[in-house]
Amino acid sequence: DQFADAELSYLEELLVLIDKSLTETNARINKADTWEVETWCDKGEYLIGTGFCLMQRYLFSTLTDTKLDPKTARQLGPKTKSAVPIAELIHSAANYWKHSPEWHIWLQILEKRSQRTIDSTLHGRDSADYPLSCLLADFCEDKEFSLVNCLPYLTEWRHAVLEYMANL
């Protein structure tokens, strides 16, 4: 069941570094006064968004030199309790983080594609001040709040992609 995956090891190394900063940020949130909490939460959301973008790159790099449609590939692998593919949520979360600065001014006139990204990232919530943090918490369930805890999902997804490709 072993698989040589340099990209995954690079991703893990970066997520460990981000998690260290995220842990420090969470400690500051817990000690912050009311006026500082939002600033630290914003930093945490920024760190988590960066982590999701790195994971999105992993999704695409895994598909390099394959003819598998990325949208089809994102439907494979592990799913949340509500049967939503985790790879799709990671993709949406990364796009949310990258594109949300464009949306805040025109929120009432979003394109359908942008609205789908927001809805997917909210993962069943009507709204959230920090949707990426909420999504990461969903992924971690009862484990430590950490981006590294998403790696088993990515490994399982990669295996599902390879199995799917072998059966084509």
Tab-separated table of C-alpha atoms in Angstrom:
chain	number	residue	atom	x	y	z
A	1	ASP	CA	0.000	0.000	0.000
A	2	GLN	CA	3.068	2.237	-0.065
A	3	PHE	CA	3.351	4.791	-2.838
A	4	ALA	CA	6.219	7.127	-3.711
A	5	ASP	CA	4.656	10.577	-3.749
A	6	ALA	CA	7.159	13.419	-3.516
A	7	GLU	CA	4.404	16.030	-3.961
A	8	LEU	CA	2.626	14.700	-0.879
A	9	SER	CA	5.802	14.951	1.193
A	10	TYR	CA	6.331	18.551	-0.002
A	11	LEU	CA	2.732	19.344	0.848
A	12	GLU	CA	3.067	17.791	4.300
A	13	GLU	CA	6.205	19.801	5.021
A	14	LEU	CA	4.456	23.061	4.132
A	15	LEU	CA	1.267	22.185	6.031
A	16	VAL	CA	3.317	21.425	9.154
A	17	LEU	CA	4.838	24.907	8.940
A	18	ILE	CA	1.447	26.540	8.438
A	19	ASP	CA	-0.019	24.481	11.289
A	20	LYS	CA	2.715	25.771	13.603
A	21	SER	CA	1.706	29.327	12.810
A	22	LEU	CA	-1.978	28.380	13.057
A	23	THR	CA	-1.414	26.902	16.531
A	24	GLU	CA	0.312	30.105	17.636
A	25	THR	CA	-2.508	32.165	16.141
A	26	ASN	CA	-5.161	30.078	17.926
A	27	ALA	CA	-3.298	30.581	21.215
A	28	ARG	CA	-3.360	34.342	20.614
A	29	ILE	CA	-7.082	34.203	19.820
A	30	ASN	CA	-7.691	32.478	23.165
A	31	LYS	CA	-5.730	35.173	25.034
A	32	ALA	CA	-6.850	38.194	22.993
A	33	ASP	CA	-9.189	40.844	24.249
A	34	THR	CA	-12.419	41.525	22.393
A	35	TRP	CA	-10.808	44.133	20.157
A	36	GLU	CA	-8.011	41.863	18.936
A	37	VAL	CA	-9.901	38.625	18.312
A	38	GLU	CA	-11.062	39.532	14.799
A	39	THR	CA	-7.513	40.380	13.682
A	40	TRP	CA	-6.201	37.012	14.871
A	41	CYS	CA	-9.176	35.145	13.381
A	42	ASP	CA	-8.509	36.863	10.049
A	43	LYS	CA	-4.909	35.671	10.199
A	44	GLY	CA	-6.052	32.129	10.958
A	45	GLU	CA	-8.431	32.197	7.993
A	46	TYR	CA	-5.579	33.435	5.783
A	47	LEU	CA	-3.321	30.589	6.898
A	48	ILE	CA	-6.036	27.987	6.377
A	49	GLY	CA	-6.838	29.398	2.924
A	50	THR	CA	-3.192	29.089	1.963
A	51	GLY	CA	-3.226	25.478	3.119
A	52	PHE	CA	-6.293	24.698	1.018
A	53	CYS	CA	-4.582	26.254	-2.028
A	54	LEU	CA	-1.592	23.982	-1.497
A	55	MET	CA	-3.935	21.011	-1.276
A	56	GLN	CA	-5.679	22.121	-4.473
A	57	ARG	CA	-2.322	22.144	-6.234
A	58	TYR	CA	-1.802	18.586	-5.010
A	59	LEU	CA	-5.151	17.576	-6.516
A	60	PHE	CA	-4.131	18.971	-9.891
A	61	SER	CA	-0.548	17.695	-9.773
A	62	THR	CA	-1.826	14.184	-9.080
A	63	LEU	CA	-3.732	14.366	-12.350
A	64	THR	CA	-0.696	15.458	-14.388
A	65	ASP	CA	-0.264	13.334	-17.514
A	66	THR	CA	-3.674	11.723	-17.098
A	67	LYS	CA	-6.696	12.217	-19.267
A	68	LEU	CA	-9.012	12.179	-16.273
A	69	ASP	CA	-11.267	15.230	-16.135
A	70	PRO	CA	-10.478	17.147	-12.905
A	71	LYS	CA	-14.173	17.609	-12.143
A	72	THR	CA	-14.722	13.853	-12.405
A	73	ALA	CA	-11.631	13.190	-10.287
A	74	ARG	CA	-12.889	15.497	-7.523
A	75	GLN	CA	-15.973	13.300	-7.147
A	76	LEU	CA	-13.794	10.309	-6.215
A	77	GLY	CA	-12.470	9.330	-2.835
A	78	PRO	CA	-13.655	10.143	0.661
A	79	LYS	CA	-16.855	12.016	1.346
A	80	THR	CA	-18.219	13.952	4.286
A	81	LYS	CA	-21.033	12.617	6.444
A	82	SER	CA	-23.410	14.466	4.121
A	83	ALA	CA	-21.901	12.618	1.098
A	84	VAL	CA	-20.030	15.615	-0.337
A	85	PRO	CA	-16.671	14.682	-1.924
A	86	ILE	CA	-13.834	16.072	0.175
A	87	ALA	CA	-11.687	16.763	-2.903
A	88	GLU	CA	-14.497	18.969	-4.229
A	89	LEU	CA	-14.673	20.849	-0.925
A	90	ILE	CA	-10.903	21.394	-0.895
A	91	HIS	CA	-11.106	22.716	-4.450
A	92	SER	CA	-13.969	25.059	-3.536
A	93	ALA	CA	-12.225	26.241	-0.363
A	94	ALA	CA	-9.068	27.098	-2.312
A	95	ASN	CA	-11.070	28.975	-4.933
A	96	TYR	CA	-13.029	30.740	-2.210
A	97	TRP	CA	-9.830	31.955	-0.573
A	98	LYS	CA	-8.262	33.048	-3.855
A	99	HIS	CA	-11.317	34.844	-5.222
A	100	SER	CA	-13.249	36.155	-2.213
A	101	PRO	CA	-11.459	39.545	-2.297
A	102	GLU	CA	-13.120	40.095	-5.697
A	103	TRP	CA	-16.571	39.279	-4.346
A	104	HIS	CA	-17.063	41.427	-1.268
A	105	ILE	CA	-18.054	44.511	-3.250
A	106	TRP	CA	-20.336	42.712	-5.701
A	107	LEU	CA	-21.768	40.054	-3.402
A	108	GLN	CA	-25.329	40.715	-4.566
A	109	ILE	CA	-24.436	40.133	-8.248
A	110	LEU	CA	-22.223	37.064	-8.071
A	111	GLU	CA	-21.988	34.738	-11.033
A	112	LYS	CA	-23.587	31.318	-10.482
A	113	ARG	CA	-20.166	29.659	-10.464
A	114	SER	CA	-18.942	31.974	-7.713
A	115	GLN	CA	-22.103	31.401	-5.691
A	116	ARG	CA	-21.616	27.615	-6.009
A	117	THR	CA	-18.065	28.019	-4.663
A	118	ILE	CA	-19.362	29.950	-1.658
A	119	ASP	CA	-22.204	27.499	-1.028
A	120	SER	CA	-19.841	24.534	-1.258
A	121	THR	CA	-17.322	26.125	1.097
A	122	LEU	CA	-20.052	26.885	3.643
A	123	HIS	CA	-20.687	23.109	3.670
A	124	GLY	CA	-24.340	23.253	4.635
A	125	ARG	CA	-24.194	26.419	6.726
A	126	ASP	CA	-26.318	29.436	5.851
A	127	SER	CA	-23.370	31.710	6.622
A	128	ALA	CA	-20.095	31.834	8.515
A	129	ASP	CA	-17.738	34.636	9.422
A	130	TYR	CA	-14.805	32.266	8.959
A	131	PRO	CA	-15.963	29.576	6.519
A	132	LEU	CA	-12.520	28.075	5.902
A	133	SER	CA	-11.968	27.588	9.624
A	134	CYS	CA	-15.393	25.970	9.899
A	135	LEU	CA	-14.666	23.670	6.958
A	136	LEU	CA	-11.303	22.636	8.407
A	137	ALA	CA	-13.051	21.902	11.709
A	138	ASP	CA	-15.512	19.693	9.789
A	139	PHE	CA	-12.603	17.791	8.241
A	140	CYS	CA	-10.807	17.380	11.564
A	141	GLU	CA	-13.948	16.220	13.396
A	142	ASP	CA	-12.674	15.191	16.846
A	143	LYS	CA	-8.972	15.350	15.899
A	144	GLU	CA	-6.676	18.307	16.458
A	145	PHE	CA	-7.545	21.441	14.439
A	146	SER	CA	-4.783	21.074	11.873
A	147	LEU	CA	-4.301	21.175	8.110
A	148	VAL	CA	-2.112	18.067	8.319
A	149	ASN	CA	-5.216	16.147	9.341
A	150	CYS	CA	-6.437	16.549	5.740
A	151	LEU	CA	-3.552	14.458	4.369
A	152	PRO	CA	-5.237	11.079	4.920
A	153	TYR	CA	-8.188	12.325	2.860
A	154	LEU	CA	-5.819	13.284	0.045
A	155	THR	CA	-4.060	9.922	0.200
A	156	GLU	CA	-7.390	8.117	0.072
A	157	TRP	CA	-8.455	10.338	-2.842
A	158	ARG	CA	-5.218	9.566	-4.724
A	159	HIS	CA	-5.817	5.824	-4.289
A	160	ALA	CA	-9.379	6.235	-5.567
A	161	VAL	CA	-8.094	8.110	-8.630
A	162	LEU	CA	-5.523	5.407	-9.366
A	163	GLU	CA	-8.148	2.691	-8.978
A	164	TYR	CA	-10.540	4.564	-11.246
A	165	MET	CA	-7.801	5.009	-13.878
A	166	ALA	CA	-6.907	1.299	-13.709
A	167	ASN	CA	-10.528	0.393	-14.436
A	168	LEU	CA	-10.887	2.610	-17.515
